[in-house]
Structures are given as structure tokens and as C-alpha cells.
Short mmCIF file of C-alpha atoms and ligand atoms in Angstrom, two decimals:
data_model
loop_
_atom_site.label_atom_id
_atom_site.label_comp_id
_atom_site.label_asym_id
_atom_site.label_seq_id
_atom_site.Cartn_x
_atom_site.Cartn_y
_atom_site.Cartn_z
CA MET A 151 124.97 130.10 106.04
CA ALA A 152 123.85 129.35 102.50
CA LEU A 153 121.97 126.32 103.78
CA LYS A 154 120.28 128.41 106.46
CA HIS A 155 119.11 130.87 103.82
CA LYS A 156 117.74 128.02 101.70
CA LEU A 157 115.67 126.78 104.62
CA ASN A 158 114.12 130.13 105.56
CA PHE A 159 110.72 128.95 104.40
CA VAL A 160 110.83 126.07 106.92
CA ASP A 161 111.54 128.46 109.80
CA LYS A 162 108.68 130.67 108.64
CA GLU A 163 106.23 127.78 108.54
CA LEU A 164 107.22 126.68 112.03
CA GLU A 165 106.86 130.25 113.28
CA ILE A 166 103.33 130.47 111.86
CA LEU A 167 102.36 127.21 113.58
CA LYS A 168 103.72 128.50 116.90
CA LYS A 169 101.99 131.84 116.52
CA ASN A 170 98.64 130.14 115.90
CA ASN A 171 99.03 127.67 118.79
CA LEU A 172 99.16 124.81 116.28
CA TYR A 173 102.74 123.70 116.86
CA ARG A 174 103.22 120.06 117.91
CA LYS A 175 106.10 118.61 119.83
CA LEU A 176 106.99 114.99 120.50
CA ARG A 177 106.84 113.83 124.09
CA TYR A 178 108.64 110.74 125.28
CA GLY A 179 106.65 108.62 127.64
CA THR A 180 106.20 105.01 128.61
CA SER A 181 102.70 103.77 128.87
CA GLN A 182 101.67 100.81 130.99
CA GLY A 183 98.03 100.03 131.52
CA SER A 184 96.23 102.99 133.03
CA VAL A 185 99.40 104.95 133.75
CA ILE A 186 101.71 106.87 131.45
CA THR A 187 105.08 108.11 132.73
CA ILE A 188 106.47 111.30 131.17
CA ASN A 189 109.60 112.98 132.59
CA ASN A 190 109.36 110.68 135.63
CA LYS A 191 105.84 111.99 136.26
CA LYS A 192 103.10 109.37 136.52
CA LEU A 193 99.78 110.38 134.98
CA ILE A 194 96.39 108.71 134.58
CA ASN A 195 96.29 107.89 130.87
CA LEU A 196 93.09 109.17 129.28
CA CYS A 197 94.32 109.18 125.71
CA SER A 198 95.14 105.64 124.74
CA ASN A 199 93.37 103.88 121.87
CA ASP A 200 94.02 100.50 123.49
CA TYR A 201 90.33 100.55 124.40
CA LEU A 202 89.88 96.92 125.46
CA GLY A 203 93.06 96.84 127.54
CA ILE A 204 93.64 93.16 126.78
CA PRO A 205 96.39 91.97 129.15
CA THR A 206 99.84 91.63 127.57
CA THR A 207 100.03 88.73 125.15
CA LYS A 208 103.25 86.74 125.02
CA ILE A 209 104.66 85.92 121.60
CA GLN A 210 108.00 84.84 120.29
CA ILE A 211 109.82 87.51 118.30
CA LYS A 212 111.03 85.87 115.11
CA GLN A 213 113.44 86.76 112.34
CA LEU A 214 111.81 89.37 110.07
CA GLN A 215 110.80 88.37 106.55
CA SER A 216 111.91 91.76 105.16
CA SER A 217 109.94 91.55 101.94
CA SER A 218 106.62 92.51 100.41
CA ARG A 219 103.81 90.01 100.91
CA LEU A 220 103.70 89.37 97.17
CA VAL A 221 107.37 88.35 97.24
CA SER A 222 108.50 86.30 100.26
CA GLY A 223 106.89 88.21 103.13
CA ASN A 224 103.81 86.02 103.44
CA ASP A 225 103.14 83.08 105.72
CA GLU A 226 100.33 81.05 107.32
CA SER A 227 99.83 83.56 110.14
CA TYR A 228 98.38 86.04 107.64
CA TRP A 229 96.00 83.54 106.19
CA LYS A 230 94.79 82.50 109.66
CA LEU A 231 94.13 86.06 110.85
CA GLU A 232 92.59 87.22 107.56
CA GLU A 233 90.19 84.31 107.57
CA ALA A 234 89.19 84.95 111.20
CA LEU A 235 88.65 88.68 110.59
CA ALA A 236 86.58 88.12 107.42
CA LYS A 237 84.31 85.69 109.29
CA HIS A 238 84.01 88.16 112.18
CA LYS A 239 82.78 90.83 109.75
CA SER A 240 80.47 88.47 107.78
CA HIS A 241 82.59 88.98 104.66
CA GLN A 242 84.17 86.56 102.20
CA SER A 243 87.83 87.61 102.50
CA GLY A 244 90.23 89.73 104.47
CA LEU A 245 93.52 91.46 103.73
CA ILE A 246 96.10 92.76 106.21
CA TYR A 247 98.06 95.95 105.53
CA PRO A 248 101.00 97.34 107.53
CA THR A 249 98.71 100.03 109.06
CA GLY A 250 95.10 101.19 108.96
CA TYR A 251 96.26 104.38 107.27
CA MET A 252 97.77 102.31 104.46
CA ALA A 253 94.66 100.13 104.20
CA ASN A 254 92.59 103.26 103.47
CA LEU A 255 95.12 104.63 100.98
CA GLY A 256 95.50 101.30 99.21
CA ALA A 257 91.92 100.09 99.07
CA ILE A 258 90.15 103.32 98.12
CA SER A 259 92.69 104.16 95.43
CA ALA A 260 92.47 100.61 94.05
CA ILE A 261 88.72 100.63 93.50
CA ALA A 262 87.69 104.23 92.66
CA LYS A 263 88.79 105.86 89.40
CA LYS A 264 88.16 108.62 86.88
CA GLY A 265 84.44 109.03 86.14
CA ASP A 266 83.42 107.72 89.58
CA LEU A 267 81.81 109.73 92.36
CA ILE A 268 82.98 109.51 96.00
CA LEU A 269 80.72 110.79 98.77
CA SER A 270 82.80 111.33 101.89
CA ASP A 271 81.60 112.52 105.33
CA GLU A 272 83.10 115.91 106.20
CA LEU A 273 84.60 114.55 109.43
CA ASN A 274 86.31 111.53 107.87
CA HIS A 275 89.85 110.73 108.98
CA ALA A 276 92.92 112.19 107.22
CA SER A 277 93.78 108.77 105.73
CA ILE A 278 90.40 108.67 103.94
CA ILE A 279 90.82 112.24 102.70
CA GLU A 280 94.30 111.44 101.36
CA ALA A 281 93.05 108.17 99.84
CA CYS A 282 90.29 109.99 97.94
CA LYS A 283 92.85 112.44 96.56
CA LEU A 284 94.82 109.51 95.12
CA THR A 285 91.90 108.55 92.89
CA ASP A 286 90.85 110.57 89.84
CA ALA A 287 87.23 110.31 90.94
CA LYS A 288 85.04 113.31 91.70
CA ILE A 289 85.06 113.87 95.47
CA SER A 290 81.92 115.28 97.06
CA ILE A 291 81.94 116.03 100.79
CA TYR A 292 78.58 115.70 102.55
CA ASN A 293 77.74 117.41 105.84
CA HIS A 294 78.56 115.30 108.86
CA ASN A 295 76.12 112.40 109.19
CA ASP A 296 73.54 114.45 107.25
CA MET A 297 71.41 112.04 105.22
CA ASP A 298 69.51 114.77 103.33
CA ASP A 299 72.79 116.20 102.13
CA LEU A 300 74.09 112.71 101.22
CA ASN A 301 70.91 111.98 99.25
CA LYS A 302 71.16 115.31 97.45
CA LYS A 303 74.82 114.91 96.57
CA LEU A 304 74.34 111.33 95.38
CA LYS A 305 72.24 112.75 92.53
CA GLN A 306 75.46 113.91 90.85
CA LYS A 307 76.74 111.88 87.92
CA GLY A 308 79.18 109.05 88.49
CA LYS A 309 79.92 105.72 86.79
CA ASN A 310 80.38 103.99 90.13
CA LYS A 311 79.30 105.75 93.31
CA PHE A 312 80.96 105.22 96.69
CA VAL A 313 79.83 106.36 100.13
CA ILE A 314 82.66 106.48 102.66
CA THR A 315 82.19 107.06 106.37
CA GLU A 316 83.87 106.28 109.65
CA GLY A 317 81.93 103.91 111.93
CA VAL A 318 82.70 105.71 115.19
CA PHE A 319 84.10 109.16 114.44
CA SER A 320 87.58 109.40 115.86
CA MET A 321 87.48 112.94 117.23
CA ASP A 322 83.80 113.26 118.21
CA GLY A 323 82.98 109.72 119.32
CA ASP A 324 79.58 109.81 117.63
CA ILE A 325 78.31 106.91 115.54
CA SER A 326 77.68 107.01 111.80
CA ALA A 327 74.06 106.67 110.64
CA LEU A 328 74.90 103.35 108.99
CA LYS A 329 71.35 102.06 108.85
CA GLN A 330 70.19 105.02 106.77
CA ILE A 331 73.42 105.06 104.74
CA THR A 332 72.95 101.43 103.70
CA GLU A 333 69.31 102.11 102.77
CA ILE A 334 70.31 105.11 100.65
CA ALA A 335 73.15 103.12 99.10
CA GLU A 336 70.81 100.30 98.19
CA LYS A 337 68.46 102.68 96.38
CA THR A 338 71.24 104.44 94.52
CA LYS A 339 73.41 101.33 93.93
CA ALA A 340 76.28 103.04 95.75
CA ILE A 341 79.15 101.01 97.16
CA THR A 342 79.46 101.36 100.95
CA ILE A 343 82.85 101.74 102.63
CA VAL A 344 83.22 101.97 106.41
CA ASP A 345 86.42 102.81 108.26
CA ASP A 346 85.66 101.36 111.66
CA ALA A 347 89.02 101.89 113.37
CA HIS A 348 87.31 103.08 116.58
CA GLY A 349 84.19 100.90 116.57
CA ASP A 350 85.95 97.65 115.76
CA PHE A 351 86.15 95.15 118.68
CA VAL A 352 84.22 97.68 120.79
CA LEU A 353 80.71 97.99 119.33
CA GLY A 354 78.29 95.26 118.28
CA LYS A 355 77.90 91.63 119.35
CA ASP A 356 81.29 90.09 120.11
CA GLY A 357 82.87 93.42 119.09
CA LYS A 358 81.95 92.87 115.44
CA GLY A 359 81.87 96.62 114.98
CA THR A 360 79.53 99.44 114.01
CA PRO A 361 77.81 97.62 111.08
CA ASN A 362 76.87 94.78 113.43
CA HIS A 363 75.63 97.34 116.00
CA PHE A 364 73.05 98.38 113.36
CA ASN A 365 72.58 94.86 112.00
CA VAL A 366 73.80 95.89 108.52
CA SER A 367 77.11 93.98 108.28
CA LYS A 368 76.11 92.25 105.05
CA LYS A 369 75.26 95.59 103.44
CA ILE A 370 78.76 96.99 103.86
CA ASP A 371 80.82 96.34 100.74
CA LEU A 372 84.21 97.24 102.15
CA TYR A 373 85.12 97.26 105.85
CA ILE A 374 88.43 98.91 106.74
CA SER A 375 89.95 98.95 110.18
CA SER A 376 93.01 99.09 112.38
CA LEU A 377 94.48 96.42 114.63
CA SER A 378 96.16 99.19 116.65
CA LYS A 379 93.14 100.44 118.57
CA GLY A 380 90.48 98.21 120.16
CA LEU A 381 92.67 95.14 119.80
CA GLY A 382 95.74 96.96 121.13
CA SER A 383 98.02 95.34 118.57
CA PHE A 384 99.49 96.79 115.38
CA GLY A 385 98.49 96.83 111.70
CA GLY A 386 95.53 97.52 109.44
CA TYR A 387 93.13 95.35 107.49
CA LEU A 388 90.08 95.22 105.31
CA THR A 389 87.36 92.67 104.70
CA SER A 390 85.14 92.52 101.64
CA HIS A 391 83.85 90.48 98.71
CA ASN A 392 86.43 88.04 97.24
CA ASN A 393 86.84 90.07 94.05
CA ILE A 394 87.38 93.40 95.84
CA VAL A 395 90.09 91.81 97.98
CA ASP A 396 91.60 90.32 94.84
CA LEU A 397 91.63 93.73 93.18
CA CYS A 398 93.31 95.24 96.25
CA ILE A 399 96.03 92.56 96.18
CA ASN A 400 96.63 93.47 92.55
CA LYS A 401 96.26 97.24 92.66
CA SER A 402 96.84 98.63 96.17
CA LYS A 403 100.17 100.39 96.01
CA SER A 404 100.44 100.56 99.80
CA PHE A 405 100.08 96.78 99.83
CA ILE A 406 102.32 95.88 96.89
CA TYR A 407 105.19 98.34 97.23
CA THR A 408 105.98 98.02 100.90
CA SER A 409 107.36 95.39 103.25
CA ALA A 410 104.98 93.05 105.01
CA LEU A 411 104.02 93.59 108.62
CA PRO A 412 106.29 91.31 110.72
CA SER A 413 104.44 88.01 111.07
CA PHE A 414 105.02 87.90 114.84
CA LEU A 415 102.78 90.99 115.02
CA VAL A 416 100.17 89.14 112.98
CA GLU A 417 100.38 86.24 115.48
CA TYR A 418 100.13 88.77 118.31
CA SER A 419 96.90 90.15 116.81
CA TYR A 420 95.51 86.64 116.33
CA LYS A 421 96.16 85.73 119.97
CA ARG A 422 94.53 88.92 121.17
CA PHE A 423 91.61 88.34 118.83
CA GLN A 424 91.13 84.89 120.43
CA SER A 425 91.44 86.22 124.01
CA ASN A 426 88.57 86.98 126.36
CA ARG A 427 87.55 90.20 124.59
CA GLU A 428 84.04 90.07 126.02
CA ARG A 429 85.27 90.52 129.60
CA GLN A 430 87.36 93.54 128.51
CA LYS A 431 84.46 94.98 126.50
CA LYS A 432 82.22 94.87 129.59
CA LYS A 433 84.92 96.62 131.67
CA LEU A 434 85.22 99.29 129.00
CA GLU A 435 81.45 99.85 128.97
CA LYS A 436 81.40 100.11 132.78
CA ASN A 437 84.33 102.59 132.80
CA THR A 438 82.77 104.71 130.06
CA LYS A 439 79.47 104.97 131.97
CA HIS A 440 81.33 105.86 135.18
CA LEU A 441 83.42 108.64 133.60
CA VAL A 442 80.59 110.11 131.51
CA LYS A 443 78.23 110.22 134.50
CA GLY A 444 80.89 111.93 136.63
CA LEU A 445 81.80 114.49 133.96
CA LYS A 446 78.15 115.37 133.36
CA GLN A 447 77.60 115.82 137.11
CA LEU A 448 80.54 118.25 137.14
CA GLY A 449 78.81 120.32 134.45
CA TYR A 450 80.72 119.21 131.34
CA GLU A 451 78.62 118.91 128.21
CA ILE A 452 79.10 115.35 127.00
CA LYS A 453 77.23 114.14 123.92
CA SER A 454 79.30 111.16 122.80
CA PRO A 455 77.70 107.71 123.17
CA THR A 456 81.03 105.87 122.97
CA GLN A 457 84.42 105.53 124.68
CA ILE A 458 85.74 108.60 122.80
CA ILE A 459 84.68 111.62 124.83
CA PRO A 460 85.56 115.07 123.52
CA ILE A 461 85.40 118.11 125.77
CA ILE A 462 85.06 120.92 123.25
CA ILE A 463 87.05 124.01 124.25
CA GLY A 464 87.08 125.95 120.95
CA ASP A 465 90.08 128.25 121.20
CA GLU A 466 93.42 126.49 120.53
CA LYS A 467 95.35 128.41 123.20
CA LYS A 468 92.75 127.69 125.85
CA ALA A 469 92.76 123.99 124.90
CA LEU A 470 96.53 123.90 125.38
CA GLU A 471 96.18 125.57 128.78
CA PHE A 472 93.44 123.15 129.77
CA GLY A 473 95.60 120.17 128.74
CA LYS A 474 98.57 121.58 130.68
CA TYR A 475 96.46 122.08 133.79
CA LEU A 476 95.34 118.44 133.65
CA TYR A 477 98.94 117.33 133.04
CA ASP A 478 100.26 119.34 135.99
CA ASN A 479 97.62 117.76 138.20
CA GLY A 480 98.16 114.15 137.11
CA VAL A 481 95.89 113.45 134.11
CA PHE A 482 97.12 112.91 130.57
CA ALA A 483 94.52 113.96 127.96
CA GLN A 484 95.92 115.56 124.83
CA PRO A 485 94.43 118.72 123.37
CA ILE A 486 93.46 118.11 119.74
CA ARG A 487 93.74 121.06 117.37
CA TYR A 488 93.50 122.01 113.70
CA PRO A 489 94.02 120.37 111.22
CA THR A 490 92.96 117.20 113.07
CA VAL A 491 89.70 119.03 113.91
CA PRO A 492 88.31 122.22 112.32
CA LYS A 493 89.75 125.60 113.41
CA ASN A 494 88.29 126.95 116.68
CA GLN A 495 86.96 123.52 117.59
CA ALA A 496 89.96 122.49 119.67
CA ARG A 497 89.16 119.91 122.28
CA LEU A 498 90.40 117.54 124.90
CA ARG A 499 89.88 114.09 123.42
CA ILE A 500 89.42 111.69 126.30
CA SER A 501 89.48 108.01 125.48
CA VAL A 502 88.39 105.49 128.04
CA THR A 503 90.08 102.11 128.30
CA ALA A 504 89.35 98.93 130.24
CA TRP A 505 92.73 99.45 131.90
CA LEU A 506 91.31 102.11 134.22
CA SER A 507 90.14 101.14 137.70
CA GLY A 508 87.21 102.81 139.48
CA THR A 509 89.79 104.58 141.68
CA ASP A 510 91.63 105.95 138.62
CA ILE A 511 88.35 107.34 137.30
CA GLU A 512 87.42 108.94 140.64
CA LYS A 513 90.89 110.50 140.87
CA ALA A 514 90.60 111.86 137.33
CA LEU A 515 87.14 113.24 138.08
CA GLY A 516 88.58 115.08 141.11
CA ILE A 517 91.05 116.80 138.78
CA PHE A 518 88.35 117.56 136.20
CA GLU A 519 86.32 119.16 139.00
CA LYS A 520 89.19 121.55 139.81
CA ALA A 521 89.69 122.22 136.07
CA HIS A 522 86.00 123.06 135.66
CA LYS A 523 86.21 125.63 138.45
CA LYS A 524 89.34 127.17 136.91
CA PHE A 525 88.24 127.26 133.26
CA TYR A 526 84.45 127.50 133.32
CA ASP A 527 83.30 129.21 136.54
C1 PLP B 793 89.40 106.62 111.65
C2 PLP B 793 90.81 106.17 111.51
N1 PLP B 793 91.16 105.47 110.42
C3 PLP B 793 92.41 105.02 110.25
C4 PLP B 793 93.39 105.27 111.16
C5 PLP B 793 94.78 104.76 110.92
O1 PLP B 793 95.00 103.58 111.64
P1 PLP B 793 96.47 103.12 111.97
O2 PLP B 793 96.86 103.77 113.24
O3 PLP B 793 96.39 101.63 112.06
O4 PLP B 793 97.32 103.57 110.82
C6 PLP B 793 93.09 105.99 112.32
C7 PLP B 793 94.13 106.26 113.32
O5 PLP B 793 94.32 107.29 113.84
C8 PLP B 793 91.77 106.47 112.49
O6 PLP B 793 91.44 107.19 113.56
#
């Protein structure tokens, strides 16, 4: 009873979330290719980040090293993958972290400090927002992809200035104005940081990412990404100048004070990196065109130029109802709500993968047609 009393504040917080339609619940499902099975129900999976859908890669599961990389948790597999990734991004060195989230936390907090100025896009991912808070730098948020606002806010004082943006924005699917950002950064001597978790392996020649898409790879000082999305593996990494990577090895707390990613996962990533990504990338592009064209014909307003396609609903409750309707009819596309997106901008975040067949897409479009009649007409 005493314990229950002590935890009243937890109950209250949960109640508030439920009342505001912001409560989240874990679902247990198994996902295989284009299909996800939840409660024995098979659904077309339109919310996987395994964009390229590289066929399953066989690796041998080895004994875990169970140590930080700076102690005994390091082996040749790391070196091989880091070198390949750095070359892929036209950078000198690479560094693997256990996750992309940790790469953002570790790298940004290692290089920015008191007296510095960080310019961060207002739609940047939670891991960037949290990373900025770990520094004692001044944080200035510029309007989404708004170069006038960035220019204006860069006039503030700062010993070192950093501009941080996502490459492909995770909840809107739009692409950062990297060409203009690198030009502005050059003029103001700002350091450019790009989190390209959703553009990596998908955009640019050979999937080199958003900077390559704009031909500005060499102008990006620090490239941060995830191995858990386009590559369909697990882990995070960064590539940069030798000395920035060296500083991260020495100062990133999320690199130093945690156990290394199991090296069999590093080998898994390497094998997938070496696989026929180009074939999968073409399939992804074809599927994205197919779905976008169909959704537009049905009357949905689609603005995204990439494989992340939000259908903006606005109201949280309505977004939940929309998601449930799709679920009941055989499509899995999760409603995304505050705080992942701003309040009253709830949406269905559809992500296309190369796993989907033309038939899957047509079936899904049939369900979206019924949903449009129910929710819009
Ligand atoms: C833009 C962005 N950065 C970083 C991350 C974190 O990546 P990871 O899943 O590897 O931790 C995500 C994942 O949701 C993301 O969307």
C-alpha cells in the first residue's frame, strides 16, 4: 500500500498520456520481408526501416567479447568495416558505435563545448537533441530547412560553430538543403554535421548518402549514421577527419563506457555492405514510385521525395483510428504522435522497402482507397 502511494505520480503521468491519446504500448510481432505477423494476423509491412531489403545474410554467431572496444572488445572486423565506410563517405576514418543514437550522443558531446554555438534544425531527431543538451554549448534551433533563418542565427557569437542537420528527415522524408548549408558553413567557418540515418545506402551514387546526392561529401566534416536502417543490420557509426575520430575515441562517453557491439554483427554489416546493394536500391526506387503514384491518384497529399512517406492526419485520436483501420484491413503503418512529431501533426509514417512486391503495393493501395473514403470523403 505504501509503495502504491509512493508511485502515484507514475499512475498520474500514464493517465495523462492516455487522456491525450499519446500512450504507447508494445506490440509483439515477427517481421519477415514484406509481411509482419501480429497476433497471428499477417499484415503488409509499411513501417520497416530495412529499406533495401537485402536478402538474409548468413554469418556465424561467435562468443561475445563482453568488453568495451578500448579494453578487449575490438577485433579486425571493426577495422575492416570502418575503413570501408570511411572510403564510402570520402572521409579519412570511421568509428563504429553500438547504435546510431549513441553515435550522435558520443560524437556531438565530444566535440562541442562551453563557448561554442550549435545550430540545429528544428526537426532533428531526438538523439541529436539529447546530444546537444550534453554539451555546454549554446544551442540555437533554426526553422526547418530555412536557410535565411540559419544565416541569421549563425551571426550569434560562438568560439566554434556547428551546423547539425539530418540528411533525410526521419518523420517527413524531405531532404536537407545540404548544398546551401555547406555554402553557408564555408562562409562562416562552421563545422558541418549530418545525421544521415535515413539517406545512407539509399540516396546518392552507390548509396553514398545525402551529401553525395548533392555532390558535397567532402564538405561534410562529420557524417553520422545507423547500420540499422538502409543496410538492415545493427549498429551506428561516424566518418570524419582523422583527428575528429581520434577525439571521439578519447572523449565519447557512449563509446568508451559501454560494451562493444558483438563483432559478428560487425561482420554481418560488412557482408551486407558488400552485397548487391544496387539491385535492391533500384527495387526500392521502383516501389517508392509505384506507391507514391497510387496514393496521389487516390487523393492523398504526398510531398516527400523519398521512401519515407508521411500521411499527415493532425489530430492524435484520428491518427490512431486511421492506423487501426489499416491494421484491421491488413496493412501495418504505425501512427506517429507527439513527442516524435509536434503536437497536432500526428501522421501515418509509411516507409517503403525493396521487400514489397508490386502485388503487395496494389493490395495496400486497395486498403488506402477504402481508408480515404472512410476518413476523408
Ligand atoms: C535520424 C536518426 N538518427 C539516429 C537514429 C538512431 O539510430 P539507431 O536506431 O541506430 O540507434 C535514428 C533512429 O530512429 C534516426 O531516425
